[in-house]
mmCIF file with all atom_site columns, C-alpha atoms in Angstrom:
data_model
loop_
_atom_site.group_PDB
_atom_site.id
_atom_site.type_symbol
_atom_site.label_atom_id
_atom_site.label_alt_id
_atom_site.label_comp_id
_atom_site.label_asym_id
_atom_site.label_entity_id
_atom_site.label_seq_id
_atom_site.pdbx_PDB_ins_code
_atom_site.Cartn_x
_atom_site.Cartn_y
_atom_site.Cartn_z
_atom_site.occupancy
_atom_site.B_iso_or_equiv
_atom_site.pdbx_formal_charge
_atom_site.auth_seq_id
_atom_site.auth_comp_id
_atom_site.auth_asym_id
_atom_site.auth_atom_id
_atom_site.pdbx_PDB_model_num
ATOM 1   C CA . UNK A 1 1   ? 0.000   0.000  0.000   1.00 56.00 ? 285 UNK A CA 1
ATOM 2   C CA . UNK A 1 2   ? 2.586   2.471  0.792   1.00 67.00 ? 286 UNK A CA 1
ATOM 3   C CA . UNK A 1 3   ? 3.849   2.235  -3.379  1.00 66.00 ? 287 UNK A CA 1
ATOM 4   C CA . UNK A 1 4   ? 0.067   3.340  -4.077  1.00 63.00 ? 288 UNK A CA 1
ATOM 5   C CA . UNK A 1 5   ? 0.570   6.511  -1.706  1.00 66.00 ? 289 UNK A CA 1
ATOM 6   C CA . UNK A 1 6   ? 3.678   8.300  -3.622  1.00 66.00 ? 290 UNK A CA 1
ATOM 7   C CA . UNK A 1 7   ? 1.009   8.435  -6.068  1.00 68.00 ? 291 UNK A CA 1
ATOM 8   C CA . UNK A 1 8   ? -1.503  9.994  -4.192  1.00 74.00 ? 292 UNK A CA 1
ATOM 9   C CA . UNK A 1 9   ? -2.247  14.080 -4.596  1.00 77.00 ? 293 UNK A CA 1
ATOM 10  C CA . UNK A 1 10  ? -0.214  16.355 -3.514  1.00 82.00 ? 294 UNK A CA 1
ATOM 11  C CA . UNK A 1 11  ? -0.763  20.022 -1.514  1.00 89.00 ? 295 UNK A CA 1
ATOM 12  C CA . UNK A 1 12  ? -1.236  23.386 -2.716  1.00 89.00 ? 296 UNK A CA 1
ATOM 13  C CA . UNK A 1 13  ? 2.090   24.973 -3.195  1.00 91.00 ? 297 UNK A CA 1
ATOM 14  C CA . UNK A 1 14  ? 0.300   28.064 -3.353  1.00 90.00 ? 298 UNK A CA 1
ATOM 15  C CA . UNK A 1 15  ? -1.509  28.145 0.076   1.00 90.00 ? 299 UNK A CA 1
ATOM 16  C CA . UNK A 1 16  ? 1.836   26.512 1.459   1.00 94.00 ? 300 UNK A CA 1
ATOM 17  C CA . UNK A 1 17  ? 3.899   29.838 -0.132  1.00 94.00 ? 301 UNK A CA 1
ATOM 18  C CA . UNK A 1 18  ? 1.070   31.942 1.620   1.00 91.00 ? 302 UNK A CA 1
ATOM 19  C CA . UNK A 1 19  ? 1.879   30.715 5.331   1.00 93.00 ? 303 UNK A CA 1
ATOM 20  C CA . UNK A 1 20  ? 5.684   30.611 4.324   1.00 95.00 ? 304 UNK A CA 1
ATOM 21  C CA . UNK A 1 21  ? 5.759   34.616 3.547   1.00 94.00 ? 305 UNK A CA 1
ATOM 22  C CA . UNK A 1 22  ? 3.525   35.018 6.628   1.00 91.00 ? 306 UNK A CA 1
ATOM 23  C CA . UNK A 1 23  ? 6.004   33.299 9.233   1.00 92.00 ? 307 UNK A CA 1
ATOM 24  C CA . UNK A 1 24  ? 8.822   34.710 7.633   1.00 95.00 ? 308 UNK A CA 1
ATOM 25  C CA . UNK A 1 25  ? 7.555   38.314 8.098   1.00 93.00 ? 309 UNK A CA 1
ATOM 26  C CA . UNK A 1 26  ? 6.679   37.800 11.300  1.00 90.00 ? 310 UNK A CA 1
ATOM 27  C CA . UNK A 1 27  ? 9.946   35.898 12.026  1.00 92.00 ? 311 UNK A CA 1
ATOM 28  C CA . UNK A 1 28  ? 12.552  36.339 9.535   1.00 96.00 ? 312 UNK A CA 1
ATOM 29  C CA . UNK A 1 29  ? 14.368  33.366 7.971   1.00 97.00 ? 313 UNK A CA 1
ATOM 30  C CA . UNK A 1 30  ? 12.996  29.845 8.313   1.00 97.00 ? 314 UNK A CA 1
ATOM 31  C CA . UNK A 1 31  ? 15.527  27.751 8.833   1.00 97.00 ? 315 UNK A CA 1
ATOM 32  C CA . UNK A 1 32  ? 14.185  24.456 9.323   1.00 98.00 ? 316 UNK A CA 1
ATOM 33  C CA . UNK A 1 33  ? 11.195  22.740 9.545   1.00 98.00 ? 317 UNK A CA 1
ATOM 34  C CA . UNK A 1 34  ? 9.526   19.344 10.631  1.00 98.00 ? 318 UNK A CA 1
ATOM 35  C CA . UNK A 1 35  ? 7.136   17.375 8.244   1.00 98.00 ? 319 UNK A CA 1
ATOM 36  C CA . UNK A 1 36  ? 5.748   15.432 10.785  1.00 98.00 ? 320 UNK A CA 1
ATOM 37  C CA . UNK A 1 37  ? 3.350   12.037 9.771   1.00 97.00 ? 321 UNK A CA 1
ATOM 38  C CA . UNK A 1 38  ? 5.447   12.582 6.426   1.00 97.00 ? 322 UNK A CA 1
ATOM 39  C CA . UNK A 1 39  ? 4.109   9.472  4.963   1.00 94.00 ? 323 UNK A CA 1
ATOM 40  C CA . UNK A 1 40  ? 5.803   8.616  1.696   1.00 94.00 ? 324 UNK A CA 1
ATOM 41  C CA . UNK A 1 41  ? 6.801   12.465 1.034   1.00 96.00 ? 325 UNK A CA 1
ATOM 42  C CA . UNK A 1 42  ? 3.794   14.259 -0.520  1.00 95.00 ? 326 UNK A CA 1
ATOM 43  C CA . UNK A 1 43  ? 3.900   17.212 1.668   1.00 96.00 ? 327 UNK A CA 1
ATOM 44  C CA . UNK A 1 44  ? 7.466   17.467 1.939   1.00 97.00 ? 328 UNK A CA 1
ATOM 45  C CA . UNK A 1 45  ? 7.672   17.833 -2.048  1.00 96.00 ? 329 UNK A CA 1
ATOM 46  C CA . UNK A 1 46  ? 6.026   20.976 -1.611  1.00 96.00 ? 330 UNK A CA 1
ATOM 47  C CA . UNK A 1 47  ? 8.363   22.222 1.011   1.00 97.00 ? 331 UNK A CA 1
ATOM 48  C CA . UNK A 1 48  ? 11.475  21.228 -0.733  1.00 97.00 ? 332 UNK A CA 1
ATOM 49  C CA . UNK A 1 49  ? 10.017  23.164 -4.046  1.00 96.00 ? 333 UNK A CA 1
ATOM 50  C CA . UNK A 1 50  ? 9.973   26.213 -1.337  1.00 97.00 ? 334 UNK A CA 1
ATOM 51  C CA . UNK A 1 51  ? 13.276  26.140 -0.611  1.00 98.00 ? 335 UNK A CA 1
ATOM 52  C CA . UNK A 1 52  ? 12.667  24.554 2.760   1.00 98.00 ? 336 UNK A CA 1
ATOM 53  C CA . UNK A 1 53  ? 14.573  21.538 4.549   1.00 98.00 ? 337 UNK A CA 1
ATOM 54  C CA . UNK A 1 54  ? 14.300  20.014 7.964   1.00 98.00 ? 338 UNK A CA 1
ATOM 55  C CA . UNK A 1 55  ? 13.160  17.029 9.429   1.00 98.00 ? 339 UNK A CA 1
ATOM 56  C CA . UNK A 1 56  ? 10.562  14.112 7.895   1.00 98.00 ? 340 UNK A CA 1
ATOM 57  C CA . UNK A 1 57  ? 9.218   12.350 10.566  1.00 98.00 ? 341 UNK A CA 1
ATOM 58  C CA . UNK A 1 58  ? 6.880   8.955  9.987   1.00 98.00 ? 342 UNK A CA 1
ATOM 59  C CA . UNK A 1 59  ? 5.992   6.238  12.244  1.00 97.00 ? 343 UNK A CA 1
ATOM 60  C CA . UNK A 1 60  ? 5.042   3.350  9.153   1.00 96.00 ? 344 UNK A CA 1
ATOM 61  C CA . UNK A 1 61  ? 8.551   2.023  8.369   1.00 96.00 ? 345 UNK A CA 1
ATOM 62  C CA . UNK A 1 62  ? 6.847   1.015  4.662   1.00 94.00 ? 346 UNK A CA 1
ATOM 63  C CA . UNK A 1 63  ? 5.818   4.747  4.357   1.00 94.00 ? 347 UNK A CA 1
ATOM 64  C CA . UNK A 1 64  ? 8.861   6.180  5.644   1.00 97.00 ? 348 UNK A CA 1
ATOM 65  C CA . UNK A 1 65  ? 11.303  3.304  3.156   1.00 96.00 ? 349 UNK A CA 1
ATOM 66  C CA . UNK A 1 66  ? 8.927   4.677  0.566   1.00 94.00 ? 350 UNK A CA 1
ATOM 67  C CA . UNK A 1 67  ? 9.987   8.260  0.990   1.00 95.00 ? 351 UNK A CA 1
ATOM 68  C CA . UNK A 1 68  ? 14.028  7.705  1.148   1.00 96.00 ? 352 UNK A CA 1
ATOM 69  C CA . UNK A 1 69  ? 13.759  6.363  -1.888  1.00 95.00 ? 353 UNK A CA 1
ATOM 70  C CA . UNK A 1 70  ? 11.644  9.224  -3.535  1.00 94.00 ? 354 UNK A CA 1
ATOM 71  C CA . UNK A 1 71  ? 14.358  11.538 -2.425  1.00 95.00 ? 355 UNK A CA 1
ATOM 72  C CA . UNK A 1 72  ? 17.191  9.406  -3.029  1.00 94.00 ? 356 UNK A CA 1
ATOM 73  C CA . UNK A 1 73  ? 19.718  12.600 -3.636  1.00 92.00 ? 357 UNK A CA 1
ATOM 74  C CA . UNK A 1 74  ? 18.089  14.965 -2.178  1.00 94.00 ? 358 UNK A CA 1
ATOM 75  C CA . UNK A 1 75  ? 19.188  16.099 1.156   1.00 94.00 ? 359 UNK A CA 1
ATOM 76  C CA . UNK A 1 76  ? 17.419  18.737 2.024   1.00 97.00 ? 360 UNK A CA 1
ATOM 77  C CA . UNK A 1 77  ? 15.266  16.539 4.781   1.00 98.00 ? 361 UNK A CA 1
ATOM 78  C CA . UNK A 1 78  ? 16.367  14.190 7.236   1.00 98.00 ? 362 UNK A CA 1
ATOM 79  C CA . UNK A 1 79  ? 14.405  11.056 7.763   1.00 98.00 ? 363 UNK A CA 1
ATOM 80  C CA . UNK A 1 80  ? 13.326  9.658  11.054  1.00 98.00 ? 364 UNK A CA 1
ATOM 81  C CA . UNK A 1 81  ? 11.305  7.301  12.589  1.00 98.00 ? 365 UNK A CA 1
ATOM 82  C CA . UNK A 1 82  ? 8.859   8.890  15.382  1.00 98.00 ? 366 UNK A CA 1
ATOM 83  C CA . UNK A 1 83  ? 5.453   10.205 15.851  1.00 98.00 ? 367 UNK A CA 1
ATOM 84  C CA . UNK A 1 84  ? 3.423   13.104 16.674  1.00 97.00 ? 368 UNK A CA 1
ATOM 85  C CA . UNK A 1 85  ? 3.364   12.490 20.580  1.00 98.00 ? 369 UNK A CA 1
ATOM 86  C CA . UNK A 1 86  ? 6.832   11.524 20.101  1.00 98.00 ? 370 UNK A CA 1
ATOM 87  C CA . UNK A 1 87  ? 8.993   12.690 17.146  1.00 98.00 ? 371 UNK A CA 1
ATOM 88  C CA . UNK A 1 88  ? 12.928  12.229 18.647  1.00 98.00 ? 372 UNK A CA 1
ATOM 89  C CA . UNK A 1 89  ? 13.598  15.694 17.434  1.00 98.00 ? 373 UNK A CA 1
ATOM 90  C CA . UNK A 1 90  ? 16.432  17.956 19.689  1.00 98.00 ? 374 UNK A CA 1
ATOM 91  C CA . UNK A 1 91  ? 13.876  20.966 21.441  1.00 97.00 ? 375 UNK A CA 1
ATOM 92  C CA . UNK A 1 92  ? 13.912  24.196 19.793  1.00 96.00 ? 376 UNK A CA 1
ATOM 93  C CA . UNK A 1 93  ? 15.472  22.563 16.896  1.00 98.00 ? 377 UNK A CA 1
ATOM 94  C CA . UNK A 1 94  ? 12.746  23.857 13.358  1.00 97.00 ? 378 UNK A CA 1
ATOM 95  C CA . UNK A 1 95  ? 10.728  27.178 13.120  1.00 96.00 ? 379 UNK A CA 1
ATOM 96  C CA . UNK A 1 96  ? 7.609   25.462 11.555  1.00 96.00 ? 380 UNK A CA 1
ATOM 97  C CA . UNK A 1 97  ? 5.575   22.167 11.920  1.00 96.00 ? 381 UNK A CA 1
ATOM 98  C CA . UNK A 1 98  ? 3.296   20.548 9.641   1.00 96.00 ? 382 UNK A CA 1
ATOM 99  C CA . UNK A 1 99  ? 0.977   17.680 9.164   1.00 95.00 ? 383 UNK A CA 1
ATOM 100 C CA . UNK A 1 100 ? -0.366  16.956 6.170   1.00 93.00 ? 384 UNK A CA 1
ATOM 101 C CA . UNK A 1 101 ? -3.998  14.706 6.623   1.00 88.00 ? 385 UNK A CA 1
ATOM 102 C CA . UNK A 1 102 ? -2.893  13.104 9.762   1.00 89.00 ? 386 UNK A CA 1
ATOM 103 C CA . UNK A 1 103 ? -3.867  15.476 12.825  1.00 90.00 ? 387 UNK A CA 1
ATOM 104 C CA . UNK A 1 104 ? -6.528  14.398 12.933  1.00 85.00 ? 388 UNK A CA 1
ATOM 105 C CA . UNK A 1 105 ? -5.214  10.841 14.108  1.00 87.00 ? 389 UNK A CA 1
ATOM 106 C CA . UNK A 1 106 ? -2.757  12.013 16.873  1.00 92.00 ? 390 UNK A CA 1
ATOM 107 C CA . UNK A 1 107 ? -3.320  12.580 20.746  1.00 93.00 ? 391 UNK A CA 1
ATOM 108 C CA . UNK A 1 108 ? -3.714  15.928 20.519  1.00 89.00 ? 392 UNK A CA 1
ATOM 109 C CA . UNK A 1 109 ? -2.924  17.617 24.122  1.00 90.00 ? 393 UNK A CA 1
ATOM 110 C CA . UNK A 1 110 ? 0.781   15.453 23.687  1.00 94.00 ? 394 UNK A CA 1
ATOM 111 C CA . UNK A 1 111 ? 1.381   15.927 19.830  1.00 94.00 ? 395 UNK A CA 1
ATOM 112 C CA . UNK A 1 112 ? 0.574   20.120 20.814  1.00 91.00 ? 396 UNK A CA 1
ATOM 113 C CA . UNK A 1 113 ? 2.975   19.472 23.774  1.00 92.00 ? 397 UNK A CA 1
ATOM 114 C CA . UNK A 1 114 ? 5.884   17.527 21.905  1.00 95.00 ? 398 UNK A CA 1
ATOM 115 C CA . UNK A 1 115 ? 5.434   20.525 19.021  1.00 94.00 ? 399 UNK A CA 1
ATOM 116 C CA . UNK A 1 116 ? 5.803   23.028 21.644  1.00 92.00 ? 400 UNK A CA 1
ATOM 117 C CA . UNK A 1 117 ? 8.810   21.500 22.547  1.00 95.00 ? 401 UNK A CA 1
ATOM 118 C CA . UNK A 1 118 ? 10.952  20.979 19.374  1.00 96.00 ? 402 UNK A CA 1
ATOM 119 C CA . UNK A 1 119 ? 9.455   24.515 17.978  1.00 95.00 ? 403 UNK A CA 1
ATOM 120 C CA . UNK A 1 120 ? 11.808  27.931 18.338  1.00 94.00 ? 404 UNK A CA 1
ATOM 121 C CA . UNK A 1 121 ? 10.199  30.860 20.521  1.00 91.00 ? 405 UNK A CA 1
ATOM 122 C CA . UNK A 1 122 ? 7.255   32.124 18.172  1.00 88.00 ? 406 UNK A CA 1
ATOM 123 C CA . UNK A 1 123 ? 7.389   28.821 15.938  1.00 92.00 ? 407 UNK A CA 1
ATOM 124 C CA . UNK A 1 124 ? 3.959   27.704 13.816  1.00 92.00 ? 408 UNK A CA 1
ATOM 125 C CA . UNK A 1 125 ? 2.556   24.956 13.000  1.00 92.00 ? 409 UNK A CA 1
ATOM 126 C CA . UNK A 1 126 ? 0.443   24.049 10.165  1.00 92.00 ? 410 UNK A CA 1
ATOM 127 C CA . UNK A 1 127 ? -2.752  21.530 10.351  1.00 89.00 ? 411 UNK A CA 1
ATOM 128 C CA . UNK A 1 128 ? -3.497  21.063 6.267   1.00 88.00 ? 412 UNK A CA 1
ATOM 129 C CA . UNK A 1 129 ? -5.957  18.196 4.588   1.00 84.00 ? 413 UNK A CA 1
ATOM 130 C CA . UNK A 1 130 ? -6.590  18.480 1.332   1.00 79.00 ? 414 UNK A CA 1
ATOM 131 C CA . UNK A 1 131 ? -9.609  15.637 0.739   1.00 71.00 ? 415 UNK A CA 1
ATOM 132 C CA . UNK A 1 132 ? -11.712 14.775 -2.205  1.00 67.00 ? 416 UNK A CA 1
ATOM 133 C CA . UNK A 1 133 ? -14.936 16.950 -2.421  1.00 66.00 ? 417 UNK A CA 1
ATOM 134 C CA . UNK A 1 134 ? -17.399 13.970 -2.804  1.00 69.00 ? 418 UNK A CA 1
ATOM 135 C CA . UNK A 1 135 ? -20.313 15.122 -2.138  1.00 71.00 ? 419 UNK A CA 1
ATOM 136 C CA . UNK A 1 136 ? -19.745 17.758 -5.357  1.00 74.00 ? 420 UNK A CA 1
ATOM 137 C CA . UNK A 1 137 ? -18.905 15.138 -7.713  1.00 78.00 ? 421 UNK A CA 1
ATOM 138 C CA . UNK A 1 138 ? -20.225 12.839 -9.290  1.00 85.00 ? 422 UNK A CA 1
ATOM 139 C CA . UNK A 1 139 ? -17.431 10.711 -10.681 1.00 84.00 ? 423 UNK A CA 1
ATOM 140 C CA . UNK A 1 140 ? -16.333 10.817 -6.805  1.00 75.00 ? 424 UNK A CA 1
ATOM 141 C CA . UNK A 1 141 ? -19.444 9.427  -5.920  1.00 82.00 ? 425 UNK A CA 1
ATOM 142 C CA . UNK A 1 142 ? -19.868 6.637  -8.481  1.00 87.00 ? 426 UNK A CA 1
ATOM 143 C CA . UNK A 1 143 ? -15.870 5.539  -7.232  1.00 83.00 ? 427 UNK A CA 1
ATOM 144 C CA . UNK A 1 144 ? -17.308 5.143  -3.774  1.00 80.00 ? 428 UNK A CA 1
ATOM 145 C CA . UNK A 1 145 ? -20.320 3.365  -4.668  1.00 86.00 ? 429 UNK A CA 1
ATOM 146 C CA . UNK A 1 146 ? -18.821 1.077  -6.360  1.00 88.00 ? 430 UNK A CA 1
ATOM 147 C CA . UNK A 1 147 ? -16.302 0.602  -3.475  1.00 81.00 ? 431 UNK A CA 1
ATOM 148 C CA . UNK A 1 148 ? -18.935 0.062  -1.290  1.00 83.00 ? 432 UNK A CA 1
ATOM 149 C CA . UNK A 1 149 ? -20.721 -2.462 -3.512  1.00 88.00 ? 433 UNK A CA 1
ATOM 150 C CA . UNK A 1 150 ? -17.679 -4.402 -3.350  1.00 87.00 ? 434 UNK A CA 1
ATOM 151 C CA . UNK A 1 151 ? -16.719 -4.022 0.306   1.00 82.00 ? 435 UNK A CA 1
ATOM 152 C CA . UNK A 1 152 ? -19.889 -3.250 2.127   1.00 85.00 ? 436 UNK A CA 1
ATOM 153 C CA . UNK A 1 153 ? -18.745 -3.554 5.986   1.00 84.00 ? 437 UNK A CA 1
ATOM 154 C CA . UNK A 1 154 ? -15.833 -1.461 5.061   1.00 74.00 ? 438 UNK A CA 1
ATOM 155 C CA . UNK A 1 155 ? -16.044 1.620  7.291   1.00 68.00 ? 439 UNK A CA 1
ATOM 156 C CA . UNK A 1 156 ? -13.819 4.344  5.461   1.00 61.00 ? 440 UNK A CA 1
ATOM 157 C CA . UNK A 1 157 ? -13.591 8.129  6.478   1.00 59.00 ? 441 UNK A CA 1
ATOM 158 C CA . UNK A 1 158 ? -11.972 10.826 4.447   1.00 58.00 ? 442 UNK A CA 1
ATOM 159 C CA . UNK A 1 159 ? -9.182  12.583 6.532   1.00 58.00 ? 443 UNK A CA 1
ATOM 160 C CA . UNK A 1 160 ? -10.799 15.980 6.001   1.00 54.00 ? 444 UNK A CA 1
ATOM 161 C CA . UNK A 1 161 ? -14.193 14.789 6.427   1.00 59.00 ? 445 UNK A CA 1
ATOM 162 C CA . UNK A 1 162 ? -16.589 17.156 7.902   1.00 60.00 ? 446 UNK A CA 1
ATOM 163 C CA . UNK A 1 163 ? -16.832 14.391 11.117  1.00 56.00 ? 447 UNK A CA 1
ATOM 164 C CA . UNK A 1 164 ? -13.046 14.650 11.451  1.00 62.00 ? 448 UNK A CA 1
ATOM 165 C CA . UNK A 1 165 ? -13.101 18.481 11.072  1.00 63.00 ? 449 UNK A CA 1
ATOM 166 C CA . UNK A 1 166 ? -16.250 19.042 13.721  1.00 63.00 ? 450 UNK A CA 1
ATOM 167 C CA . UNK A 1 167 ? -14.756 20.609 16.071  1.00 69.00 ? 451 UNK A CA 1
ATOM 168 C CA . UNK A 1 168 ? -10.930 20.712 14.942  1.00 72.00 ? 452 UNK A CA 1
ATOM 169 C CA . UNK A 1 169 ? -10.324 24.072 16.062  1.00 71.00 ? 453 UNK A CA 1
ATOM 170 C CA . UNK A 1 170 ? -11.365 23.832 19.619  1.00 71.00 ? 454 UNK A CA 1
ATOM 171 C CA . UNK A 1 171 ? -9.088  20.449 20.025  1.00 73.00 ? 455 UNK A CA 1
ATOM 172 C CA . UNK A 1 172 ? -6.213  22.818 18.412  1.00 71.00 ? 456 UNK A CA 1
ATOM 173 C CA . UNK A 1 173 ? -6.882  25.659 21.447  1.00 70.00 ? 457 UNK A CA 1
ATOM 174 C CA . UNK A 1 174 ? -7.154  23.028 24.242  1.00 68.00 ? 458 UNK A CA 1
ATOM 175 C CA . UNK A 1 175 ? -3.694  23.802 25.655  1.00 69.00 ? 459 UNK A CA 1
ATOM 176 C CA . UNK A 1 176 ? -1.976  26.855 26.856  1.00 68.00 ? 460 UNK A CA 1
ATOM 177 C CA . UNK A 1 177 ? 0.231   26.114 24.085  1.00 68.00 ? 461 UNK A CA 1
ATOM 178 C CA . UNK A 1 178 ? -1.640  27.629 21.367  1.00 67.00 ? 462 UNK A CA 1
ATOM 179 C CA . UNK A 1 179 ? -2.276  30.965 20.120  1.00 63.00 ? 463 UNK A CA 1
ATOM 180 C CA . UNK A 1 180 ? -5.453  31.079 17.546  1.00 56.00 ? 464 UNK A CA 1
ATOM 181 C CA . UNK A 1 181 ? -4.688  31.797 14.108  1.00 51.00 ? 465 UNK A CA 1
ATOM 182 C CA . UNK A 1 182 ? -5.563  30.682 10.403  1.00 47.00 ? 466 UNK A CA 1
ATOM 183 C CA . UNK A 1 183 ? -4.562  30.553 7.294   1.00 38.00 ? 467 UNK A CA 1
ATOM 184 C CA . UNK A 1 184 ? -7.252  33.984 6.532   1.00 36.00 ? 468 UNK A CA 1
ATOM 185 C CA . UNK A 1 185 ? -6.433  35.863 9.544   1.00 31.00 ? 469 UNK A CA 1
ATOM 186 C CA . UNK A 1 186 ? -2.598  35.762 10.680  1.00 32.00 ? 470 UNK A CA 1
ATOM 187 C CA . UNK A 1 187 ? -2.468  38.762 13.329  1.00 33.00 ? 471 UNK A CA 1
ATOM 188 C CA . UNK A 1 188 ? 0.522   39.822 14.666  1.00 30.00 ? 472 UNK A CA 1
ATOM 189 C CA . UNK A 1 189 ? 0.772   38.885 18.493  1.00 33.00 ? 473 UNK A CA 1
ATOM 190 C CA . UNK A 1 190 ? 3.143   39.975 20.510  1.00 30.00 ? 474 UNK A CA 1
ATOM 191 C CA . UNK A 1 191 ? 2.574   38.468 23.556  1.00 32.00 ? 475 UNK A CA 1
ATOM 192 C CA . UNK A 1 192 ? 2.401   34.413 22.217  1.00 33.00 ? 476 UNK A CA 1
ATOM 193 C CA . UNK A 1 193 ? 6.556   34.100 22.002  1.00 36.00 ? 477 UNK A CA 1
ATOM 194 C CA . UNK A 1 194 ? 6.785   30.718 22.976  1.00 47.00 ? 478 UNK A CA 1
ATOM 195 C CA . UNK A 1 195 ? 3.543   29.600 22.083  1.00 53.00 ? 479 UNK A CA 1
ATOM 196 C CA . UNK A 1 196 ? 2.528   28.128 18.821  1.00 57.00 ? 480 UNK A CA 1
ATOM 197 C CA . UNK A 1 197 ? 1.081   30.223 16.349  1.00 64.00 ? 481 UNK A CA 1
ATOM 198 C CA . UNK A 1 198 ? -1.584  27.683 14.672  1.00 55.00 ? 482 UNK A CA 1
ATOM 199 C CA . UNK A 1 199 ? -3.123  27.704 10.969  1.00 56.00 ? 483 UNK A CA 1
ATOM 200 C CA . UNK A 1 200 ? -5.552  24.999 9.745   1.00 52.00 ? 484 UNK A CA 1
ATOM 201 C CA . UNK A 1 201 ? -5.861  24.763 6.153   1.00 52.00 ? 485 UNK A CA 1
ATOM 202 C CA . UNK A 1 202 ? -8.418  21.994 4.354   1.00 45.00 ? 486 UNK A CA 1
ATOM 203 C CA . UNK A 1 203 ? -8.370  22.382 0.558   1.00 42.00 ? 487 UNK A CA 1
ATOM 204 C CA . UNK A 1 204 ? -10.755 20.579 -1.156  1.00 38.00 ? 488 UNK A CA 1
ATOM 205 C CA . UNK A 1 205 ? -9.593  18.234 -4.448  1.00 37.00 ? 489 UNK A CA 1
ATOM 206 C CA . UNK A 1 206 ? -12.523 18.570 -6.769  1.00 34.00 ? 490 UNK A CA 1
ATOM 207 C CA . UNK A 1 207 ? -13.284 15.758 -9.116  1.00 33.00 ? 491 UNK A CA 1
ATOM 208 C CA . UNK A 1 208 ? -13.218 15.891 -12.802 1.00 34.00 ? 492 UNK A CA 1
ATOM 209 C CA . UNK A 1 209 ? -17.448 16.569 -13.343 1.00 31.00 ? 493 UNK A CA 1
#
């Protein structure tokens, strides 16, 4: 399964470039960052096409083998094993976070924690989904018809679902960790330096209609 991922879509470099410019005027520089729940890579290809490099961190050693070998020569990110709650990472080590579809899995009072700790004073981090708009399409909904004519006990939920994003934002707040921002409204806050400035991001991947 984890071959059928590298294939899988990617982020939007543009909304990625957006939150880039916005930590960097607020903080200068990035110098590193952490991909954490990398899987095989598809969010760190956007960061290395922004001139970014850091840390990839993923727990599924078929995911992680996976995404050596899509950046065999590329050295821009070091691979680990580790997870949100625990990602092995030196404290105060990357400027920015991110987790591309998999926040939504983690424990989120220790994976806020753990951020906290291997984030720089005034470090972000970056929830971002980008899931299939079913419900808009109907080639998307034929697909899952016929997935669930094949497999019907199969429980499946998209990562950005709207159950997995009820009430995202208050689980983000629920420590004294977090300062509330998004990816619409990034105020400047002066009084948050080490806590973590937070964006969510969920950008739908229409279907061909």
């Amino acid at each position: 399964m984890a071959k059928d991922y590298v294939n899988r879509t990617g982020y939007s470099e543009t909304a990625l470039q957006v939150l880039k410019n916005h930590i960097e005027a607020q903080n200068g520089c990035i110098q590193a960052v952490a991909d954490v729940g990398a899987g095989t890579g598809k969010l760190t290809e956007n960061l290395v096409s922004l001139g970014l490099s850091g840390f990839a961190v993923e727990p599924n050693d078929a995911m992680r083998k996976e995404g050596i070998r899509g950046f065999e020569g590329c050295n821009s990110f070091v691979w680990s094993k580790g997870t949100a709650e625990i990602t092995g990472l030196p404290d105060q080590c990357v400027d920015w976070v991110l987790m591309g579809s998999s926040f939504h899995w983690t424990d989120t009072p220790i994976a806020l924690r753990e951020f906290h700790r291997i984030l720089r004073p005034g470090g972000f981090f970056t929830a971002i989904w980008n899931p299939r708009d079913i419900e808009s399409s109907p080639l998307h909904l034929e697909i899952e018809n016929k997935i669930h004519d094949m497999l019907p006990n199969m429980k499946r939920v998209s990562s950005g679902s709207r159950l997995n994003m009820q009430n995202m934002g208050k689980k983000l707040l629920s420590t004294h960790e977090v300062s509330g921002q998004n990816a619409h409204s990034l105020p400047n806050r002066t009084d948050t330096s080490r806590r973590i400035r937070l964006s969510i991001s969920l950008i739908a991947c229409r279907g061909n209609r």
